[in-house]
Coordinates of N, CA and C in Angstrom, one line a residue:
M1 N 62.6 167.4 150.9 CA 63.1 166.3 152.3 C 62.0 164.8 151.9
S2 N 62.9 163.8 151.7 CA 62.2 162.5 151.0 C 61.1 161.9 152.2
V3 N 60.1 161.5 152.0 CA 59.3 160.9 152.7 C 59.7 159.4 153.3
P4 N 59.9 159.3 154.6 CA 60.5 157.9 155.1 C 59.6 156.8 154.5
A5 N 60.1 155.8 154.4 CA 59.3 154.3 154.1 C 58.3 153.9 155.3
P6 N 57.0 153.5 154.9 CA 56.1 153.2 156.0 C 56.7 151.9 156.8
L7 N 56.2 151.8 157.6 CA 56.8 150.8 158.5 C 55.9 149.7 158.7
Q8 N 56.4 148.2 158.8 CA 55.5 147.0 158.7 C 54.5 147.0 160.1
L9 N 53.4 147.0 159.9 CA 52.5 146.8 161.2 C 52.4 145.1 161.4
L10 N 52.7 144.6 162.3 CA 52.2 143.4 162.6 C 50.8 143.2 163.4
H11 N 50.5 144.3 164.1 CA 49.2 144.2 164.8 C 48.9 145.7 165.0
L12 N 47.4 146.0 164.9 CA 47.1 147.2 165.2 C 45.5 147.2 165.8
D13 N 45.5 147.7 167.0 CA 44.1 147.7 167.6 C 43.8 149.1 168.3
E14 N 42.8 149.4 169.1 CA 43.1 150.8 169.9 C 43.9 151.0 171.1
H15 N 44.4 149.8 171.2 CA 45.1 149.9 172.4 C 46.9 149.8 172.4
L16 N 47.0 148.9 171.4 CA 48.7 148.8 171.0 C 48.7 148.5 169.5
V17 N 50.3 148.8 169.3 CA 50.8 148.4 167.8 C 51.9 147.5 167.8
A18 N 52.1 146.8 166.9 CA 53.1 146.0 167.1 C 53.9 145.9 165.7
V19 N 55.1 146.5 165.7 CA 55.7 146.9 164.3 C 57.0 146.3 164.5
N20 N 57.4 145.8 163.0 CA 59.0 145.3 162.8 C 59.7 146.3 162.3
K21 N 60.8 146.6 163.1 CA 61.3 147.6 163.6 C 62.6 147.4 162.4
P22 N 62.9 148.0 161.3 CA 63.9 148.1 160.7 C 65.3 148.0 161.4
H23 N 66.6 147.5 161.3 CA 67.8 147.8 161.4 C 68.3 149.1 161.3
S24 N 69.1 149.6 162.1 CA 69.7 150.7 161.7 C 68.8 152.1 161.8
L25 N 67.9 151.8 162.6 CA 66.6 153.1 162.9 C 66.5 153.0 164.4
A26 N 66.9 154.3 165.1 CA 66.7 154.4 166.4 C 65.1 154.4 166.6
V27 N 64.7 154.0 167.8 CA 63.3 154.2 168.5 C 62.7 155.6 168.7
H28 N 63.3 156.3 169.4 CA 63.1 157.5 169.5 C 64.4 158.1 170.3
R29 N 64.3 159.7 170.3 CA 65.5 160.2 170.6 C 65.9 159.7 172.2
S30 N 67.2 159.7 172.6 CA 67.9 159.4 173.9 C 69.3 159.7 173.9
R31 N 69.7 159.7 174.8 CA 71.1 160.1 175.0 C 71.9 159.2 174.5
L32 N 71.7 157.9 174.6 CA 72.3 156.7 174.2 C 72.3 156.8 172.6
V33 N 71.7 157.5 171.6 CA 71.7 157.0 170.1 C 72.1 158.8 169.6
G34 N 72.3 159.6 170.4 CA 72.5 160.8 169.7 C 71.6 161.6 169.0
E35 N 71.7 162.3 167.9 CA 70.6 163.0 167.3 C 70.7 162.5 165.9
D36 N 69.6 161.9 165.4 CA 69.2 161.5 164.4 C 68.2 162.6 163.6
E37 N 68.0 162.6 162.4 CA 66.5 162.9 161.7 C 65.5 162.1 161.7
D38 N 65.8 160.7 161.7 CA 64.9 159.7 161.5 C 64.6 158.8 162.5
Y39 N 63.5 158.5 163.3 CA 63.1 157.9 164.3 C 62.0 156.9 164.2
L40 N 62.1 155.7 164.7 CA 60.4 155.0 164.7 C 59.6 155.5 164.7
I41 N 59.3 156.0 166.1 CA 58.4 156.5 166.5 C 57.5 157.9 165.8
D42 N 58.8 158.5 164.9 CA 58.1 159.8 164.1 C 57.5 159.1 163.0
R43 N 58.2 158.1 162.2 CA 57.7 157.2 161.2 C 56.2 156.7 161.4
L44 N 56.2 156.3 162.7 CA 54.9 155.4 163.1 C 53.8 156.7 163.3
R45 N 54.1 157.7 163.6 CA 53.2 159.0 163.8 C 52.7 159.1 162.4
L46 N 53.1 159.2 161.4 CA 52.7 159.1 160.0 C 51.4 158.2 159.6
Q47 N 51.4 156.8 160.4 CA 50.6 155.7 160.1 C 49.7 155.7 161.1
V48 N 49.7 156.0 162.2 CA 49.0 155.9 163.4 C 48.7 157.0 164.1
D49 N 47.6 157.4 164.2 CA 47.1 158.6 165.0 C 47.0 158.4 166.8
G50 N 47.0 159.3 167.0 CA 47.2 159.5 168.7 C 48.5 159.3 169.5
R51 N 48.3 159.5 170.7 CA 49.8 159.2 171.4 C 50.3 157.8 171.2
L52 N 51.6 157.6 171.1 CA 52.2 156.5 171.0 C 53.2 156.5 172.3
H53 N 53.3 155.3 172.9 CA 54.6 155.1 174.0 C 55.0 154.0 173.6
A54 N 56.5 153.8 173.6 CA 57.5 152.8 173.2 C 57.4 152.2 174.5
V55 N 57.2 150.9 174.5 CA 57.1 150.1 176.0 C 58.6 149.3 176.2
H56 N 59.2 149.0 175.4 CA 60.3 148.1 175.4 C 61.6 148.8 174.8
R57 N 62.7 148.1 174.6 CA 63.7 148.7 173.8 C 64.3 147.6 172.8
L58 N 64.4 148.3 171.7 CA 65.3 147.4 170.7 C 66.7 148.3 170.5
D59 N 67.9 148.0 170.3 CA 68.7 148.7 170.0 C 68.9 149.2 168.6
R60 N 69.3 150.3 168.4 CA 69.4 150.8 166.9 C 69.6 149.9 165.7
A61 N 70.7 149.0 166.0 CA 71.2 148.1 165.2 C 70.3 146.7 165.2
T62 N 69.6 146.4 165.9 CA 68.8 145.4 166.1 C 67.3 145.4 165.4
S63 N 66.7 144.5 164.4 CA 65.6 144.5 164.2 C 64.6 143.7 164.6
G64 N 63.4 143.8 164.4 CA 62.0 142.9 164.7 C 61.3 143.5 165.5
V65 N 60.6 142.8 166.2 CA 59.2 143.6 166.8 C 59.2 144.1 168.0
L66 N 58.5 145.4 167.8 CA 58.5 146.3 169.3 C 57.5 146.4 169.4
L67 N 57.1 146.9 170.6 CA 55.4 146.8 170.8 C 55.4 148.5 171.2
V68 N 54.4 148.9 170.7 CA 54.0 150.6 171.1 C 52.6 150.6 171.6
A69 N 52.6 151.3 172.9 CA 51.1 151.6 173.2 C 50.5 152.7 172.8
R70 N 49.0 152.8 172.9 CA 48.7 153.8 172.4 C 47.8 154.8 173.5
S71 N 48.2 154.4 175.0 CA 48.0 155.1 176.0 C 49.0 155.1 177.0
Q72 N 48.5 155.9 178.0 CA 49.7 155.8 178.8 C 49.3 154.6 180.3
E73 N 47.7 154.1 180.2 CA 47.7 153.0 180.6 C 48.1 151.8 180.3
I74 N 48.0 151.5 179.1 CA 48.5 150.3 178.2 C 49.9 150.2 178.6
A75 N 50.5 151.3 178.3 CA 52.2 151.1 178.6 C 52.1 150.9 180.0
A76 N 51.6 151.4 181.1 CA 52.2 150.7 182.5 C 51.9 149.4 182.6
E77 N 50.8 148.9 182.0 CA 50.4 147.4 181.9 C 51.5 146.7 181.4
L78 N 51.6 146.8 180.1 CA 52.6 146.2 179.4 C 54.0 146.3 180.2
G79 N 54.4 147.3 181.0 CA 55.4 147.3 181.5 C 55.5 146.5 182.7
R80 N 54.5 146.4 183.4 CA 54.4 145.7 184.2 C 54.7 144.1 184.2
Q81 N 54.2 143.6 183.0 CA 54.7 142.3 182.4 C 56.1 142.2 182.1
L82 N 56.6 143.3 181.4 CA 58.0 142.9 180.8 C 58.7 142.9 182.2
M83 N 58.3 143.6 183.5 CA 58.9 143.8 184.7 C 59.0 142.3 185.4
A84 N 57.6 141.8 185.2 CA 57.7 140.4 185.8 C 58.1 139.2 185.2
R85 N 58.5 139.8 184.1 CA 59.5 138.7 182.8 C 58.4 137.4 182.6
T86 N 57.1 137.9 182.2 CA 56.0 137.3 181.6 C 55.7 137.4 180.2
V87 N 56.7 138.0 179.6 CA 56.4 138.4 178.1 C 57.8 137.4 177.4
G88 N 57.5 136.7 176.5 CA 58.3 135.9 175.8 C 58.9 136.3 174.9
K89 N 60.3 136.2 174.7 CA 60.9 137.0 173.3 C 61.8 136.0 172.9
S90 N 61.8 135.8 171.5 CA 62.9 134.9 170.9 C 63.4 135.7 169.7
Y91 N 65.0 135.8 169.9 CA 65.7 136.2 168.6 C 66.2 135.1 167.9
L92 N 66.7 135.6 166.7 CA 67.4 134.8 165.8 C 68.8 135.7 165.8
A93 N 70.0 135.0 166.0 CA 71.5 135.5 166.1 C 72.3 134.7 165.0
V94 N 72.9 135.3 164.4 CA 74.1 134.5 163.8 C 75.5 134.7 164.5
V95 N 76.4 133.8 165.2 CA 77.6 134.1 165.8 C 78.7 132.9 165.3
R96 N 79.9 133.5 165.4 CA 81.0 133.1 165.0 C 81.2 131.6 165.9
G97 N 81.7 130.7 165.2 CA 81.7 129.2 166.1 C 80.9 128.7 166.0
W98 N 80.8 127.6 166.7 CA 79.4 126.4 166.8 C 79.4 126.5 168.2
P99 N 78.5 127.0 168.8 CA 78.2 126.8 170.4 C 77.8 125.4 170.6
A100 N 77.3 124.8 171.8 CA 76.8 123.7 171.8 C 75.2 123.9 171.6
E101 N 74.4 122.6 171.4 CA 73.2 122.7 170.7 C 72.4 123.5 171.4
Q102 N 72.3 123.3 172.7 CA 71.8 124.5 173.5 C 72.7 124.8 174.9
G103 N 72.0 125.8 175.4 CA 72.7 126.3 176.8 C 72.2 127.6 177.4
E104 N 73.2 128.1 178.2 CA 72.5 129.2 178.7 C 74.0 130.2 179.2
I105 N 73.8 131.7 179.4 CA 75.1 132.3 179.7 C 74.5 133.1 181.0
D106 N 75.0 133.0 182.2 CA 74.3 133.6 183.6 C 75.6 134.3 183.9
Y107 N 75.7 135.6 183.3 CA 76.5 136.5 183.8 C 76.3 137.8 183.9
P108 N 76.6 138.3 185.3 CA 76.0 139.7 185.2 C 76.5 140.8 184.4
L109 N 75.6 141.6 184.2 CA 76.1 142.9 183.2 C 75.7 144.4 184.0
S110 N 76.5 145.2 183.6 CA 76.3 146.8 184.1 C 75.2 147.5 183.1
G111 N 75.0 148.6 183.5 CA 74.0 149.4 182.6 C 74.7 149.8 181.4
S112 N 73.9 151.0 181.0 CA 74.2 151.0 179.5 C 75.3 152.0 179.5
S113 N 75.8 152.5 180.4 CA 77.3 153.3 180.4 C 78.4 152.6 180.8
L114 N 78.1 151.2 180.7 CA 79.3 150.0 180.8 C 79.9 150.3 182.0
R115 N 79.5 150.8 182.9 CA 80.2 150.9 184.3 C 79.2 151.0 185.4
G116 N 79.7 150.9 186.7 CA 78.7 150.4 187.8 C 78.7 149.4 188.1
E117 N 77.6 149.1 189.0 CA 77.2 147.7 189.3 C 76.6 146.7 188.5
A118 N 77.0 145.5 188.4 CA 76.6 144.6 187.3 C 75.3 143.8 188.2
K119 N 74.3 143.6 187.4 CA 73.1 142.9 187.9 C 72.9 141.6 187.0
P120 N 72.5 140.7 187.5 CA 72.2 139.4 187.2 C 71.5 139.4 185.7
A121 N 72.0 138.7 184.9 CA 71.5 138.7 183.4 C 71.9 137.2 183.1
L122 N 70.6 136.7 182.3 CA 70.4 135.2 181.9 C 70.1 135.6 180.6
T123 N 71.0 134.4 179.6 CA 70.3 134.3 178.0 C 70.4 132.9 178.2
R124 N 69.3 132.2 177.3 CA 69.1 131.1 177.0 C 69.4 130.9 175.4
W125 N 69.9 129.9 174.8 CA 69.7 129.9 173.1 C 69.9 128.3 173.0
R126 N 69.4 127.8 171.9 CA 69.5 126.8 171.1 C 69.9 127.0 169.6
R127 N 70.7 125.8 169.3 CA 71.3 126.2 168.0 C 70.3 125.4 167.0
L128 N 70.2 126.2 165.7 CA 69.1 125.6 164.5 C 69.7 125.3 163.7
A129 N 71.2 125.8 163.1 CA 71.8 125.3 162.1 C 73.5 125.9 162.2
T130 N 74.3 125.2 161.5 CA 75.9 125.6 161.4 C 75.9 125.5 159.5
V131 N 77.3 126.0 159.6 CA 77.8 126.3 158.3 C 79.5 126.3 158.5
E132 N 79.9 125.8 157.4 CA 81.5 126.0 157.5 C 82.0 126.5 156.0
V133 N 82.4 127.6 156.0 CA 82.5 128.3 154.7 C 84.1 128.2 154.5
P134 N 84.4 127.9 153.1 CA 86.0 127.8 152.7 C 86.4 129.2 152.5
I135 N 86.5 130.0 153.4 CA 87.1 131.3 153.1 C 88.3 131.5 154.4
A136 N 89.5 131.8 153.9 CA 90.5 131.9 154.7 C 90.6 133.2 155.8
S137 N 90.7 133.1 157.1 CA 91.2 134.5 157.9 C 91.7 134.1 158.9
G138 N 92.7 134.7 159.2 CA 93.8 134.7 160.4 C 94.4 133.3 160.3
R139 N 94.4 132.3 161.3 CA 94.9 130.9 161.1 C 93.8 129.9 160.7
Y140 N 92.9 130.4 160.3 CA 91.8 129.2 159.8 C 91.7 129.1 158.2
A141 N 91.7 128.3 157.4 CA 91.2 127.9 156.1 C 89.5 127.9 155.7
Q142 N 88.8 127.8 157.0 CA 87.5 127.8 156.8 C 87.1 128.5 158.1
Q143 N 85.9 129.0 158.1 CA 85.2 129.7 159.2 C 83.9 129.1 159.3
R144 N 83.4 129.0 160.6 CA 82.4 128.3 161.1 C 81.4 129.3 161.9
Y145 N 80.0 129.2 161.3 CA 79.3 130.2 161.7 C 78.1 129.2 162.0
A146 N 77.1 130.0 163.1 CA 76.2 129.1 163.5 C 74.4 130.4 163.8
L147 N 73.7 129.4 163.4 CA 72.0 130.1 163.4 C 71.6 130.0 165.0
L148 N 71.1 130.8 165.7 CA 70.8 130.3 167.1 C 69.4 131.1 167.2
E149 N 68.6 130.3 168.0 CA 67.4 131.2 168.6 C 67.6 131.4 169.8
V150 N 67.4 132.8 170.2 CA 68.2 133.2 171.6 C 66.9 133.8 172.3
Q151 N 67.1 133.4 173.8 CA 65.7 133.9 174.4 C 66.3 134.5 175.7
P152 N 66.6 135.8 175.9 CA 66.8 136.5 177.1 C 65.8 136.3 177.9
Q153 N 66.3 136.0 179.2 CA 65.5 136.0 180.4 C 65.5 137.1 181.3
T154 N 66.4 138.2 180.9 CA 66.4 139.5 181.8 C 66.6 140.6 180.7
G155 N 66.7 141.6 181.0 CA 66.7 142.6 180.1 C 67.7 143.8 180.3
R156 N 69.1 143.5 180.3 CA 70.1 144.2 180.2 C 70.5 144.8 179.0
Y157 N 71.1 146.1 179.2 CA 71.6 147.0 178.3 C 72.5 146.0 177.3
R158 N 72.0 146.2 175.9 CA 72.9 145.0 174.9 C 73.1 143.7 175.4
Q159 N 72.2 143.0 176.1 CA 72.5 141.6 176.6 C 72.9 140.5 176.0
I160 N 72.2 140.5 174.6 CA 72.6 139.5 174.0 C 73.9 139.5 173.4
R161 N 74.0 140.9 172.9 CA 75.6 140.7 172.1 C 76.6 140.8 173.0
R162 N 76.6 141.3 174.2 CA 77.5 141.2 175.3 C 77.7 139.9 176.0
H163 N 76.7 139.0 175.9 CA 76.8 137.7 176.5 C 77.4 137.0 175.5
F164 N 77.1 137.1 174.5 CA 78.1 136.2 173.4 C 79.4 136.4 173.3
H165 N 79.7 137.9 173.4 CA 80.8 138.1 173.3 C 81.9 137.7 174.4
H166 N 81.3 137.6 175.8 CA 81.6 136.9 177.0 C 82.2 135.5 176.6
V167 N 81.4 134.8 175.9 CA 81.8 133.4 175.7 C 82.5 133.4 174.1
S168 N 82.8 134.4 173.7 CA 83.4 134.0 172.3 C 82.9 133.8 171.4
H169 N 81.5 133.9 171.2 CA 80.6 133.5 169.9 C 80.4 134.6 169.5
H170 N 81.0 135.7 169.3 CA 80.4 137.0 168.6 C 79.5 137.2 167.9
L171 N 78.5 138.0 167.7 CA 77.4 138.3 166.9 C 78.0 138.8 165.6
L172 N 77.8 138.1 164.2 CA 78.2 138.9 163.2 C 77.4 140.3 162.7
G173 N 78.3 141.1 162.3 CA 77.9 142.2 162.2 C 77.8 143.5 163.3
D174 N 78.4 142.8 164.3 CA 78.1 143.4 165.6 C 79.6 144.6 165.7
T175 N 79.4 145.8 165.5 CA 80.6 147.0 165.6 C 81.1 147.1 166.9
S176 N 80.4 146.9 167.6 CA 80.5 147.4 169.5 C 81.1 146.0 170.2
H177 N 80.9 144.7 169.9 CA 81.2 143.9 170.8 C 81.5 142.6 170.0
G178 N 81.6 142.7 168.5 CA 81.8 141.8 167.8 C 83.5 141.7 167.1
R179 N 83.6 140.8 166.4 CA 85.0 140.9 165.8 C 84.9 141.5 164.3
G180 N 85.9 142.3 164.1 CA 86.0 143.1 162.9 C 86.4 142.2 161.7
D181 N 87.1 141.4 161.7 CA 87.6 140.5 160.8 C 86.3 139.7 160.3
H182 N 85.6 139.2 161.2 CA 84.3 138.3 160.5 C 83.1 139.5 160.2
N183 N 83.2 140.5 160.8 CA 82.4 141.5 159.9 C 82.9 141.7 158.6
R184 N 83.9 142.1 158.6 CA 84.6 142.4 157.4 C 84.2 141.3 156.1
L185 N 84.6 139.9 156.9 CA 84.4 139.2 155.8 C 82.8 138.9 155.4
I186 N 81.8 139.2 156.2 CA 80.2 139.0 155.7 C 79.9 140.3 154.9
R187 N 80.8 141.3 155.1 CA 80.1 142.4 154.2 C 80.9 142.2 152.6
Q188 N 82.4 141.8 152.8 CA 82.8 141.6 151.4 C 82.1 140.5 150.6
H189 N 82.2 139.1 151.2 CA 81.6 137.9 150.7 C 80.2 137.7 150.4
Y190 N 79.2 138.2 151.2 CA 77.9 138.1 151.5 C 77.0 139.4 151.5
G191 N 77.8 140.6 151.1 CA 76.9 141.5 150.9 C 76.2 142.1 152.2
V192 N 76.5 141.8 153.2 CA 75.8 142.0 154.5 C 76.1 143.1 155.6
H193 N 75.4 144.1 155.5 CA 76.0 145.4 156.4 C 75.1 145.4 157.4
R194 N 74.9 144.7 158.2 CA 74.3 145.1 159.5 C 74.2 144.1 160.4
L195 N 74.0 144.3 161.6 CA 73.8 143.4 162.8 C 73.1 142.5 162.6
L196 N 73.5 140.8 162.7 CA 72.5 139.9 162.3 C 72.0 139.5 164.1
L197 N 71.1 140.4 164.2 CA 70.4 139.9 165.5 C 69.2 140.5 165.0
H198 N 67.9 139.6 165.3 CA 66.6 140.0 165.0 C 65.7 139.4 165.9
A199 N 64.7 140.5 166.8 CA 63.9 140.1 167.5 C 62.8 139.5 166.8
W200 N 62.6 138.0 166.8 CA 61.8 137.6 165.7 C 60.4 137.1 166.4
R201 N 60.1 136.7 167.7 CA 58.8 136.5 168.3 C 58.8 136.9 169.5
L202 N 57.4 137.5 170.0 CA 57.3 137.8 171.2 C 55.9 137.6 171.3
E203 N 55.6 137.2 172.7 CA 54.4 136.6 173.4 C 54.0 137.5 174.4
V204 N 52.6 138.0 174.8 CA 52.5 138.9 175.3 C 50.8 138.7 175.9
V205 N 50.5 138.9 176.8 CA 48.8 138.9 177.0 C 48.3 140.3 176.9
H206 N 47.3 140.6 176.0 CA 46.8 141.8 175.7 C 46.3 142.5 177.2
P207 N 46.8 143.9 177.4 CA 46.4 144.3 178.7 C 45.0 144.8 178.7
A208 N 44.4 145.1 177.6 CA 42.8 144.9 178.0 C 42.1 144.1 177.8
T209 N 42.1 143.0 176.6 CA 41.3 142.0 176.9 C 41.6 140.6 177.4
Q210 N 43.0 140.8 177.7 CA 43.7 139.6 178.3 C 43.6 138.4 177.6
A211 N 43.6 138.5 176.2 CA 44.1 137.5 175.2 C 45.4 137.3 175.1
P212 N 45.8 136.1 175.0 CA 47.1 135.7 174.5 C 47.5 136.4 173.0
L213 N 48.3 137.0 172.9 CA 49.2 137.6 171.5 C 50.6 137.2 170.9
R214 N 50.5 136.7 170.0 CA 51.9 136.3 169.6 C 52.3 137.1 168.1
F215 N 53.2 137.8 167.8 CA 54.0 138.1 166.9 C 55.1 137.7 166.4
E216 N 55.4 137.4 165.2 CA 56.4 137.2 164.5 C 56.9 138.2 163.4
A217 N 58.2 138.7 163.6 CA 58.5 139.8 162.5 C 59.2 139.1 161.3
P218 N 58.8 139.1 160.2 CA 59.8 138.7 159.0 C 61.1 139.2 158.8
L219 N 61.7 138.6 158.2 CA 63.4 138.7 158.1 C 63.5 139.7 157.1
D220 N 64.4 140.6 157.0 CA 64.8 141.2 155.9 C 65.6 140.7 154.7
D221 N 65.8 141.3 153.7 CA 66.6 140.8 152.7 C 67.6 140.4 152.9
S222 N 68.3 141.2 153.7 CA 70.0 140.5 154.0 C 69.7 139.2 154.8
W223 N 68.8 139.1 155.7 CA 68.7 138.0 156.6 C 68.5 136.9 155.3
Q224 N 67.4 137.2 154.6 CA 66.8 136.3 153.9 C 67.9 135.7 152.8
R225 N 68.7 136.3 152.2 CA 69.9 136.0 151.3 C 70.9 135.3 152.0
L226 N 71.3 135.8 153.4 CA 72.3 135.0 154.0 C 71.9 133.7 154.5
L227 N 70.5 133.4 154.7 CA 70.1 131.9 155.1 C 70.3 131.1 153.7
G228 N 69.8 131.8 152.6 CA 69.9 131.0 151.3 C 71.0 130.3 150.9
T229 N 72.3 131.5 151.2 CA 73.4 131.3 150.9 C 74.1 129.8 151.7
F230 N 73.7 130.1 152.9 CA 74.3 129.2 153.7 C 73.6 127.8 153.8
G231 N 72.4 127.7 153.0 CA 71.4 126.6 153.2 C 70.6 126.4 154.6
W232 N 70.1 127.9 155.1 CA 69.5 127.3 156.3 C 68.3 128.0 155.9
S233 N 67.5 128.1 154.5 CA 66.1 128.5 154.5 C 65.4 127.8 155.1
G234 N 65.3 126.3 155.6 CA 64.4 125.2 156.3 C 65.0 125.3 157.5
A235 N 65.9 126.2 158.2 CA 66.3 126.1 159.6 C 65.2 126.8 160.6
L236 N 64.5 127.6 160.6 CA 63.5 128.3 161.3 C 62.4 127.3 161.8
P237 N 62.4 127.2 163.1 CA 61.3 126.3 163.7 C 59.9 126.9 163.7
A238 N 59.0 125.8 163.2 CA 57.7 126.6 163.2 C 57.2 126.6 164.8
D239 N 55.9 127.3 164.7 CA 55.4 127.3 166.1 C 55.6 126.2 167.2
D240 N 55.9 126.0 168.2 CA 56.6 125.1 169.2 C 56.3 125.6 170.5
V241 N 55.0 125.0 170.9 CA 54.3 125.4 172.3 C 55.3 125.1 173.4
A242 N 56.1 124.1 173.1 CA 57.1 123.4 174.1 C 58.2 124.6 174.5
L243 N 58.3 125.3 173.5 CA 59.4 126.1 173.5 C 59.1 127.5 173.9
R244 N 57.9 127.9 174.2 CA 57.5 129.2 174.5 C 57.7 129.3 176.0
H245 N 57.9 131.0 176.2 CA 58.4 131.1 177.7 C 57.0 130.8 178.3
P246 N 57.3 130.1 179.6 CA 56.4 129.4 180.6 C 55.3 130.2 180.7
A247 N 55.2 131.6 180.9 CA 54.0 132.3 181.2 C 53.0 132.3 179.8
A248 N 53.8 132.7 178.9 CA 53.0 132.9 177.6 C 52.5 131.6 177.3
A249 N 53.1 130.4 177.5 CA 52.7 129.1 176.8 C 51.4 128.9 178.0
A250 N 51.5 129.1 179.1 CA 50.4 128.7 180.1 C 49.2 129.6 179.6
A251 N 49.3 130.8 179.0 CA 48.1 131.4 178.3 C 47.3 131.0 177.3
H252 N 48.0 129.9 176.8 CA 47.4 129.3 175.6 C 46.6 127.8 175.8
E253 N 46.9 127.8 176.8 CA 46.1 126.1 177.2 C 44.8 126.6 177.8

């Protein structure tokens, strides 16, 4: 049996770990992901000693910053910050079409079973770049795509994917809520075989020291290749305090 590739650690101290989760890797065993032989928590145990507690969720298909606590007490404190919505989260996503330069989607969503009572859900975005590619599909001779920075204000199941499906700006590579024709197009013409959703930046107050922390997860080869092909390599914004989550920005003042 081959040894799994080591994970990229963004931060490591005696209280918590921040890791850059690869796409197509489940965080841990759960009824939502079925039975795999490879989980992020199991890989992380090969690199970090002691108990590990994942304190928030990223879908198997989503990559990016994931926080892991090294004690139950730290996990509980991080959980309180998440519940209070004082953790700043920024994702990168590529969607079909050209949404407005900025906006929000305020649309209630049900739970992980996709049934039951819908609860309030709010997602904000700003558009970073656009492209029109000369590839015919369906009724159109060209296809339009956009790179977005997305900031979910709530934490519903697959919130970003379901919200952009709701407004018909489906995420590329989304095999559950996206468009099969556009997924095939990016596979065949650009060699992208993944969901283009990445948990890019995360800001949190360290639960032990109270120091503000900010993590940024580098993009993988598929992302980098597509950014270069679409002419978006310079589109990612630098650190911009004005765009931070209000609570996280206040911690830096």
